Amino acid sequence: DTKHEKSLFSDLIRKKRDGGQLSDEEVKAFIHAVTAKTIQDCQTGAMLMAIWLMGMVPAETETLTREMMLSGEVMKWPEEWKKLVVDKHSTGGVGDKVSLVLAPALAACGCKVPMISGRGLAHTGGTLDKLESIPEFDIDQSKEKVKQLFIHEEAWRTVPEDSESSG
């Protein structure tokens, strides 16, 4: 029921805005609504602003992170990669000083570096924007190919909620 959902999310936004702690079920409902596109963009923005201003306790952060991860396709790596998969995460910024150099260097050392990268949000362009400027470089890869590559476009298939809340 759309009317009930609007009321539910208004109550959740108000609860967080006023410093309350969201239950696991409330966080799950929020993530599901964002992923299913059953919540208005303005409500998503209001909830994210309330979270930003009021913060989250560790339990909320854990649930939010887990539910975002599970909101899309979860990739499984081969067992023989167990001690070889490493992560290189970037918070963004100017320059791509590390990603474009570190991932191939780690791969040359035998590590598996399945990076997910976003597009630039401003004038600098993101890692993907730079890679796309290379003739014949293809960022749109299948799941099987991603297991062989190291930098992959942030996509609706892997973490659709993140694409919704940051785009």
XYZ file of N, CA, C and O in Angstrom:
668
model
N 0.847 -1.190 0.000
C 0.000 0.000 0.000
C 0.882 1.240 0.000
O 1.642 1.469 0.935
N 0.768 2.069 -1.018
C 1.613 3.242 -1.185
C 1.418 4.253 -0.055
O 2.377 4.815 0.449
N 0.176 4.469 0.359
C -0.104 5.421 1.434
C 0.563 4.966 2.734
O 1.155 5.755 3.456
N 0.474 3.665 3.004
C 1.101 3.106 4.199
C 2.623 3.245 4.134
O 3.269 3.607 5.118
N 3.207 2.961 2.943
C 4.661 3.080 2.780
C 5.123 4.516 2.985
O 6.133 4.750 3.634
N 4.404 5.496 2.413
C 4.764 6.912 2.582
C 4.777 7.272 4.062
O 5.675 7.944 4.541
N 3.745 6.815 4.785
C 3.647 7.079 6.218
C 4.785 6.401 6.973
O 5.416 7.001 7.845
N 5.070 5.140 6.611
C 6.143 4.393 7.251
C 7.478 5.113 7.087
O 8.209 5.309 8.056
N 7.786 5.525 5.868
C 9.081 6.166 5.636
C 9.141 7.556 6.253
O 10.181 7.969 6.742
N 8.025 8.260 6.271
C 7.999 9.555 6.966
C 8.300 9.356 8.444
O 9.059 10.132 9.045
N 7.733 8.313 9.025
C 7.982 8.019 10.437
C 9.441 7.630 10.667
O 10.050 8.040 11.657
N 10.008 6.832 9.757
C 11.414 6.433 9.900
C 12.341 7.630 9.766
O 13.315 7.763 10.519
N 12.054 8.511 8.812
C 12.876 9.713 8.620
C 12.795 10.580 9.870
O 13.820 11.059 10.375
N 11.603 10.762 10.387
C 11.410 11.571 11.596
C 12.156 10.939 12.780
O 12.828 11.637 13.548
N 12.070 9.631 12.902
C 12.747 8.917 13.998
C 14.260 9.156 13.934
O 14.892 9.481 14.944
N 14.829 9.021 12.749
C 16.280 9.208 12.607
C 16.646 10.667 12.803
O 17.629 10.983 13.463
N 15.854 11.559 12.212
C 16.099 12.999 12.353
C 16.131 13.423 13.820
O 16.930 14.263 14.239
N 15.281 12.784 14.615
C 15.180 13.135 16.031
C 16.173 12.366 16.905
O 16.081 12.410 18.134
N 17.085 11.644 16.278
C 18.147 10.971 17.025
C 17.850 9.548 17.417
O 18.615 8.936 18.174
N 16.765 8.984 16.932
C 16.426 7.611 17.266
C 17.287 6.602 16.521
O 17.933 6.918 15.526
N 17.289 5.388 17.045
C 18.025 4.292 16.418
C 17.061 3.454 15.604
O 16.010 3.043 16.101
N 17.422 3.175 14.348
C 16.581 2.353 13.486
C 16.837 0.880 13.782
O 17.977 0.461 13.966
N 15.776 0.105 13.802
C 15.905 -1.336 14.009
C 16.449 -1.975 12.731
O 16.432 -1.362 11.656
N 16.884 -3.215 12.846
C 17.337 -3.948 11.658
C 16.241 -3.972 10.601
O 16.501 -3.760 9.415
N 15.011 -4.241 11.021
C 13.888 -4.326 10.073
C 13.620 -2.985 9.402
O 13.261 -2.940 8.215
N 13.783 -1.884 10.134
C 13.556 -0.559 9.546
C 14.635 -0.233 8.509
O 14.339 0.307 7.438
N 15.870 -0.565 8.808
C 16.958 -0.344 7.849
C 16.725 -1.206 6.613
O 16.860 -0.739 5.472
N 16.357 -2.466 6.817
C 16.082 -3.372 5.691
C 14.941 -2.828 4.834
O 15.010 -2.870 3.598
N 13.898 -2.328 5.465
C 12.755 -1.783 4.719
C 13.184 -0.581 3.883
O 12.767 -0.433 2.724
N 14.027 0.270 4.447
C 14.517 1.437 3.719
C 15.329 1.006 2.497
O 15.085 1.471 1.377
N 16.276 0.113 2.691
C 17.123 -0.344 1.583
C 16.269 -1.029 0.517
O 16.443 -0.797 -0.682
N 15.323 -1.862 0.945
C 14.453 -2.538 -0.022
C 13.653 -1.513 -0.829
O 13.515 -1.644 -2.052
N 13.132 -0.500 -0.173
C 12.327 0.510 -0.867
C 13.169 1.297 -1.871
O 12.705 1.594 -2.975
N 14.402 1.621 -1.499
C 15.277 2.341 -2.428
C 15.583 1.457 -3.633
O 15.487 1.895 -4.783
N 15.938 0.214 -3.381
C 16.283 -0.715 -4.461
C 15.083 -0.986 -5.365
O 15.221 -1.035 -6.594
N 13.904 -1.151 -4.782
C 12.685 -1.442 -5.553
C 12.066 -0.175 -6.143
O 11.072 -0.268 -6.867
N 12.641 0.973 -5.810
C 12.144 2.273 -6.282
C 10.696 2.524 -5.852
O 9.889 3.074 -6.599
N 10.381 2.114 -4.625
C 9.040 2.358 -4.089
C 9.047 3.508 -3.084
O 8.030 3.771 -2.446
N 10.164 4.175 -2.952
C 10.285 5.339 -2.087
C 10.620 6.533 -2.980
O 11.331 6.386 -3.978
N 10.088 7.678 -2.648
C 10.352 8.874 -3.440
C 11.799 9.322 -3.243
O 12.375 9.162 -2.158
N 12.376 9.907 -4.286
C 13.752 10.401 -4.196
C 13.921 11.395 -3.053
O 14.937 11.393 -2.359
N 12.908 12.241 -2.847
C 13.010 13.234 -1.774
C 13.050 12.557 -0.400
O 13.717 13.040 0.518
N 12.359 11.414 -0.255
C 12.401 10.685 1.011
C 13.759 10.008 1.199
O 14.286 9.973 2.310
N 14.311 9.480 0.114
C 15.650 8.891 0.197
C 16.643 9.957 0.629
O 17.457 9.742 1.533
N 16.569 11.117 -0.008
C 17.461 12.221 0.349
C 17.278 12.668 1.790
O 18.260 12.931 2.499
N 16.038 12.742 2.244
C 15.772 13.158 3.624
C 16.342 12.143 4.615
O 16.926 12.525 5.636
N 16.180 10.855 4.305
C 16.725 9.825 5.195
C 18.251 9.892 5.223
O 18.869 9.824 6.294
N 18.860 10.025 4.065
C 20.329 10.105 4.024
C 20.835 11.340 4.761
O 21.866 11.282 5.439
N 20.105 12.458 4.651
C 20.501 13.656 5.382
C 20.360 13.438 6.888
O 21.249 13.821 7.670
N 19.283 12.790 7.312
C 19.099 12.514 8.738
C 20.216 11.603 9.254
O 20.753 11.813 10.343
N 20.580 10.599 8.455
C 21.669 9.700 8.845
C 22.979 10.477 8.923
O 23.757 10.314 9.868
N 23.218 11.340 7.947
C 24.456 12.132 7.926
C 24.525 13.048 9.159
O 25.556 13.131 9.820
N 23.431 13.705 9.463
C 23.430 14.665 10.572
C 23.453 13.996 11.933
O 24.123 14.469 12.856
N 22.726 12.889 12.089
C 22.591 12.256 13.395
C 23.546 11.079 13.600
O 23.730 10.618 14.712
N 24.105 10.582 12.516
C 25.006 9.445 12.628
C 24.242 8.143 12.813
O 23.012 8.123 12.873
N 25.009 7.076 12.888
C 24.423 5.752 13.100
C 25.229 5.032 14.166
O 26.441 5.207 14.237
N 24.557 4.235 14.959
C 25.263 3.385 15.919
C 25.829 2.206 15.126
O 25.378 1.914 14.010
N 26.820 1.503 15.674
C 27.425 0.387 14.929
C 26.430 -0.644 14.404
O 26.580 -1.134 13.285
N 25.389 -0.959 15.163
C 24.414 -1.955 14.699
C 23.688 -1.470 13.442
O 23.448 -2.247 12.507
N 23.336 -0.182 13.397
C 22.679 0.369 12.209
C 23.627 0.338 11.006
O 23.226 -0.024 9.896
N 24.873 0.726 11.242
C 25.866 0.740 10.164
C 26.091 -0.660 9.619
O 26.173 -0.866 8.404
N 26.165 -1.630 10.510
C 26.360 -3.024 10.085
C 25.190 -3.499 9.232
O 25.382 -4.095 8.161
N 23.969 -3.219 9.681
C 22.790 -3.641 8.920
C 22.721 -2.917 7.591
O 22.459 -3.534 6.550
N 22.971 -1.607 7.594
C 22.939 -0.835 6.358
C 23.952 -1.380 5.355
O 23.635 -1.614 4.183
N 25.159 -1.635 5.805
C 26.216 -2.152 4.938
C 25.853 -3.522 4.388
O 25.965 -3.781 3.181
N 25.396 -4.409 5.259
C 25.026 -5.757 4.831
C 23.880 -5.713 3.826
O 23.919 -6.375 2.784
N 22.858 -4.925 4.113
C 21.694 -4.868 3.225
C 22.044 -4.217 1.892
O 21.510 -4.620 0.857
N 22.930 -3.222 1.885
C 23.380 -2.647 0.618
C 24.117 -3.706 -0.191
O 23.903 -3.853 -1.394
N 24.984 -4.457 0.473
C 25.738 -5.506 -0.209
C 24.786 -6.548 -0.799
O 24.946 -6.973 -1.944
N 23.781 -6.928 -0.032
C 22.852 -7.971 -0.470
C 21.764 -7.448 -1.414
O 20.963 -8.230 -1.917
N 21.751 -6.131 -1.667
C 20.707 -5.554 -2.511
C 20.894 -5.895 -3.985
O 20.015 -5.668 -4.792
N 22.014 -6.453 -4.317
C 22.281 -6.820 -5.709
C 22.890 -8.198 -5.783
O 22.809 -8.994 -4.855
N 23.506 -8.443 -6.880
C 24.141 -9.734 -7.116
C 25.444 -9.806 -6.312
O 26.287 -8.927 -6.405
N 25.588 -10.842 -5.510
C 26.803 -11.042 -4.717
C 27.712 -11.987 -5.495
O 27.324 -13.100 -5.826
N 28.890 -11.507 -5.783
C 29.813 -12.319 -6.570
C 30.584 -13.263 -5.654
O 30.988 -12.893 -4.561
N 30.767 -14.463 -6.119
C 31.538 -15.478 -5.386
C 32.841 -15.692 -6.130
O 32.859 -15.831 -7.347
N 33.925 -15.732 -5.382
C 35.239 -15.928 -5.982
C 35.649 -17.391 -5.844
O 35.263 -18.060 -4.892
N 36.457 -17.875 -6.773
C 36.923 -19.268 -6.683
C 37.660 -19.517 -5.370
O 38.346 -18.630 -4.844
N 37.517 -20.696 -4.837
C 38.140 -21.054 -3.559
C 39.655 -20.839 -3.590
O 40.245 -20.412 -2.607
N 40.277 -21.098 -4.734
C 41.735 -20.950 -4.816
C 42.177 -19.483 -4.727
O 43.353 -19.197 -4.545
N 41.246 -18.554 -4.789
C 41.565 -17.137 -4.631
C 41.489 -16.685 -3.174
O 41.771 -15.539 -2.872
N 41.100 -17.580 -2.288
C 40.779 -17.218 -0.907
C 41.787 -16.265 -0.263
O 41.419 -15.301 0.369
N 43.057 -16.504 -0.428
C 44.079 -15.646 0.194
C 44.694 -14.664 -0.792
O 45.668 -14.000 -0.480
N 44.095 -14.555 -1.987
C 44.650 -13.681 -3.020
C 43.807 -12.438 -3.305
O 44.303 -11.478 -3.879
N 42.523 -12.463 -2.922
C 41.646 -11.336 -3.215
C 41.930 -10.204 -2.236
O 41.920 -10.387 -1.025
N 42.213 -9.030 -2.789
C 42.464 -7.843 -1.973
C 41.563 -6.712 -2.469
O 41.068 -6.744 -3.585
N 41.380 -5.730 -1.621
C 40.515 -4.610 -1.967
C 41.323 -3.332 -1.978
O 42.172 -3.103 -1.121
N 41.060 -2.513 -2.936
C 41.615 -1.160 -2.975
C 40.415 -0.253 -3.123
O 39.760 -0.236 -4.152
N 40.072 0.469 -2.069
C 38.901 1.336 -2.089
C 39.340 2.782 -2.129
O 40.328 3.159 -1.502
N 38.599 3.582 -2.860
C 38.890 5.009 -2.945
C 37.652 5.782 -2.539
O 36.535 5.427 -2.911
N 37.868 6.853 -1.812
C 36.756 7.731 -1.463
C 36.568 8.792 -2.536
O 35.718 9.655 -2.418
N 37.363 8.723 -3.569
C 37.257 9.688 -4.659
C 38.198 10.844 -4.455
O 39.014 10.863 -3.549
N 38.090 11.790 -5.313
C 38.970 12.947 -5.229
C 39.646 13.209 -6.553
O 39.324 12.608 -7.571
N 40.578 14.098 -6.529
C 41.236 14.550 -7.742
C 42.469 13.712 -8.027
O 43.283 13.482 -7.154
N 42.590 13.224 -9.236
C 43.871 12.712 -9.668
C 44.018 11.245 -9.987
O 44.891 10.892 -10.751
N 43.249 10.356 -9.414
C 43.474 8.924 -9.640
C 44.938 8.566 -9.448
O 45.563 7.908 -10.278
N 45.490 9.020 -8.369
C 46.920 8.828 -8.128
C 47.288 7.402 -7.757
O 48.424 7.007 -7.900
N 46.321 6.620 -7.307
C 46.649 5.289 -6.804
C 46.016 4.162 -7.613
O 46.703 3.234 -8.025
N 44.714 4.231 -7.857
C 43.972 3.108 -8.454
C 44.583 2.580 -9.742
O 44.767 1.373 -9.910
N 44.860 3.472 -10.675
C 45.336 3.042 -11.993
C 46.734 2.437 -11.957
O 47.120 1.725 -12.885
N 47.476 2.696 -10.889
C 48.820 2.142 -10.767
C 48.828 0.923 -9.849
O 49.458 -0.097 -10.154
N 48.122 1.012 -8.731
C 48.175 -0.045 -7.730
C 47.521 -1.352 -8.188
O 48.082 -2.433 -7.969
N 46.356 -1.279 -8.821
C 45.662 -2.512 -9.220
C 46.522 -3.382 -10.139
O 46.696 -4.568 -9.868
N 47.103 -2.836 -11.199
C 47.963 -3.682 -12.051
C 49.211 -4.174 -11.315
O 49.662 -5.298 -11.549
N 49.766 -3.349 -10.424
C 50.948 -3.775 -9.672
C 50.605 -4.955 -8.762
O 51.365 -5.931 -8.681
N 49.472 -4.884 -8.070
C 49.041 -5.993 -7.220
C 48.757 -7.243 -8.054
O 49.110 -8.352 -7.652
N 48.127 -7.048 -9.219
C 47.848 -8.180 -10.101
C 49.154 -8.830 -10.565
O 49.244 -10.054 -10.647
N 50.149 -8.027 -10.838
C 51.440 -8.572 -11.275
C 52.090 -9.394 -10.166
O 52.886 -10.295 -10.448
N 51.728 -9.117 -8.927
C 52.250 -9.871 -7.783
C 51.381 -11.090 -7.463
O 51.608 -11.770 -6.464
N 50.369 -11.358 -8.277
C 49.530 -12.530 -8.084
C 48.232 -12.279 -7.344
O 47.442 -13.201 -7.146
N 47.988 -11.050 -6.912
C 46.744 -10.734 -6.198
C 45.592 -10.592 -7.177
O 45.792 -10.285 -8.349
N 44.406 -10.810 -6.676
C 43.183 -10.586 -7.429
C 42.557 -9.316 -6.862
O 42.305 -9.220 -5.669
N 42.338 -8.327 -7.713
C 41.882 -7.015 -7.268
C 40.595 -6.651 -8.011
O 40.616 -5.861 -8.945
N 39.459 -7.237 -7.625
C 38.204 -6.946 -8.322
C 37.636 -5.598 -7.903
O 36.789 -5.510 -7.034
N 38.139 -4.543 -8.511
C 37.737 -3.186 -8.134
C 36.420 -2.793 -8.776
O 36.185 -3.073 -9.936
N 35.601 -2.123 -8.007
C 34.385 -1.510 -8.521
C 34.626 -0.016 -8.454
O 35.004 0.520 -7.421
N 34.432 0.642 -9.562
C 34.760 2.058 -9.648
C 33.553 2.835 -10.122
O 32.755 2.342 -10.908
N 33.458 4.064 -9.667
C 32.352 4.920 -10.073
C 32.779 5.959 -11.077
O 33.948 6.101 -11.407
N 31.817 6.665 -11.544
C 32.069 7.756 -12.485
C 32.390 9.020 -11.712
O 32.043 9.156 -10.550
N 33.010 9.952 -12.400
C 33.325 11.236 -11.776
C 32.072 12.020 -11.475
O 31.130 12.024 -12.258
N 32.052 12.646 -10.324
C 30.886 13.430 -9.934
C 31.074 14.906 -10.240
O 30.194 15.702 -10.033
N 32.240 15.267 -10.704
C 32.514 16.682 -10.962
C 33.440 16.812 -12.163
O 33.492 15.936 -13.016
N 34.225 17.857 -12.167
C 35.054 18.189 -13.325
C 36.210 17.220 -13.566
O 36.736 17.154 -14.663
N 36.609 16.455 -12.561
C 37.806 15.627 -12.704
C 37.566 14.335 -13.464
O 38.488 13.770 -14.030
N 36.346 13.848 -13.460
C 36.090 12.533 -14.055
C 36.599 11.460 -13.119
O 37.553 11.655 -12.369
N 35.954 10.327 -13.153
C 36.365 9.220 -12.298
C 37.317 8.298 -13.028
O 37.646 8.490 -14.199
N 37.740 7.258 -12.327
C 38.640 6.269 -12.913
C 38.042 5.691 -14.187
O 38.725 5.564 -15.205
N 36.757 5.361 -14.154
C 36.115 4.800 -15.344
C 36.100 5.772 -16.504
O 36.298 5.390 -17.653
N 35.852 7.035 -16.205
C 35.846 8.044 -17.265
C 37.210 8.090 -17.958
O 37.296 8.198 -19.177
N 38.254 7.999 -17.172
C 39.606 8.020 -17.740
C 39.884 6.754 -18.550
O 40.445 6.818 -19.642
N 39.478 5.604 -18.008
C 39.710 4.356 -18.735
C 38.925 4.307 -20.046
O 39.412 3.786 -21.047
N 37.718 4.865 -20.043
C 36.919 4.873 -21.268
C 37.529 5.727 -22.369
O 37.203 5.569 -23.539
N 38.414 6.635 -21.997
C 39.058 7.466 -23.016
C 40.124 6.683 -23.784
O 40.625 7.153 -24.798
N 40.458 5.490 -23.327
C 41.425 4.638 -24.023
C 40.676 3.904 -25.136
O 39.713 3.185 -24.864
N 41.108 4.069 -26.395
C 40.410 3.395 -27.490
C 40.298 1.886 -27.253
O 41.251 1.245 -26.819
N 39.104 1.347 -27.497
C 38.795 -0.077 -27.393
C 38.805 -0.627 -25.966
O 38.661 -1.822 -25.766
N 38.957 0.225 -24.952
C 38.864 -0.242 -23.572
C 37.390 -0.362 -23.233
O 36.629 0.598 -23.327
N 36.955 -1.544 -22.837
C 35.541 -1.820 -22.586
C 35.305 -2.015 -21.096
O 35.827 -2.954 -20.498
N 34.520 -1.120 -20.491
C 34.259 -1.231 -19.055
C 33.038 -2.087 -18.738
O 32.839 -2.472 -17.600
N 32.207 -2.384 -19.738
C 30.990 -3.154 -19.508
C 31.308 -4.635 -19.685
O 31.349 -5.146 -20.796
N 31.533 -5.317 -18.567
C 32.012 -6.690 -18.607
C 31.003 -7.647 -17.985
O 30.262 -7.279 -17.079
N 31.019 -8.876 -18.438
C 30.192 -9.922 -17.845
C 30.768 -10.310 -16.482
O 31.927 -10.007 -16.173
N 29.958 -10.999 -15.696
C 30.417 -11.466 -14.389
C 31.652 -12.362 -14.536
O 32.601 -12.252 -13.766
N 31.647 -13.212 -15.534
C 32.785 -14.115 -15.746
C 34.044 -13.331 -16.081
O 35.125 -13.628 -15.597
N 33.896 -12.308 -16.914
C 35.056 -11.503 -17.311
C 35.565 -10.674 -16.127
O 36.770 -10.489 -15.975
N 34.640 -10.211 -15.284
C 35.049 -9.425 -14.110
C 35.987 -10.241 -13.229
O 36.919 -9.716 -12.634
N 35.747 -11.536 -13.165
C 36.610 -12.383 -12.343
C 38.043 -12.397 -12.868
O 38.952 -12.775 -12.160
N 38.216 -11.977 -14.119
C 39.556 -11.925 -14.699
C 40.114 -10.506 -14.720
O 41.316 -10.312 -14.833
N 39.238 -9.514 -14.639
C 39.658 -8.114 -14.704
C 39.726 -7.506 -13.310
O 39.327 -8.115 -12.341
N 40.159 -6.279 -13.247
C 40.393 -5.683 -11.938
C 39.647 -4.390 -11.694
O 39.479 -3.995 -10.566
N 39.232 -3.706 -12.707
C 38.466 -2.480 -12.517
C 37.178 -2.633 -13.292
O 37.181 -2.861 -14.487
N 36.052 -2.515 -12.597
C 34.739 -2.774 -13.179
C 33.809 -1.631 -12.811
O 33.888 -1.085 -11.720
N 32.919 -1.302 -13.716
C 31.978 -0.221 -13.466
C 31.030 -0.563 -12.328
O 30.515 -1.665 -12.239
N 30.834 0.418 -11.454
C 29.804 0.286 -10.429
C 28.503 0.110 -11.180
O 28.156 0.908 -12.025
N 27.787 -0.949 -10.916
C 26.622 -1.253 -11.737
C 25.424 -1.593 -10.883
O 25.553 -2.023 -9.748
N 24.261 -1.419 -11.464
C 23.014 -1.714 -10.769
C 22.957 -3.166 -10.351
O 22.273 -3.519 -9.408
N 23.694 -4.045 -11.041
C 23.633 -5.467 -10.717
C 24.341 -5.798 -9.407
O 23.961 -6.712 -8.713
N 25.416 -5.067 -9.086
C 26.210 -5.444 -7.922
C 25.763 -4.750 -6.650
O 25.660 -5.391 -5.614
N 25.533 -3.453 -6.683
C 25.055 -2.738 -5.498
C 24.064 -1.669 -5.961
O 24.389 -0.497 -5.973
N 22.866 -2.078 -6.333
C 21.919 -1.100 -6.875
C 21.572 -0.002 -5.879
O 21.368 1.140 -6.280
N 21.535 -0.291 -4.601
C 21.183 0.737 -3.627
C 22.230 1.829 -3.605
O 21.908 3.006 -3.528
N 23.484 1.484 -3.703
C 24.548 2.488 -3.678
C 24.433 3.403 -4.886
O 24.606 4.608 -4.781
N 24.108 2.839 -6.036
C 23.933 3.650 -7.238
C 22.782 4.632 -7.043
O 22.853 5.775 -7.480
N 21.729 4.197 -6.383
C 20.564 5.061 -6.153
C 20.881 6.178 -5.165
O 20.529 7.313 -5.377
N 21.560 5.862 -4.073
C 21.752 6.869 -3.022
C 22.900 7.815 -3.310
O 22.973 8.872 -2.719
N 23.806 7.466 -4.234
C 24.919 8.371 -4.513
C 24.768 9.084 -5.838
O 25.529 9.988 -6.128
N 23.830 8.666 -6.657
C 23.685 9.237 -7.988
C 22.781 10.406 -7.981
O 22.721 11.298 -8.675
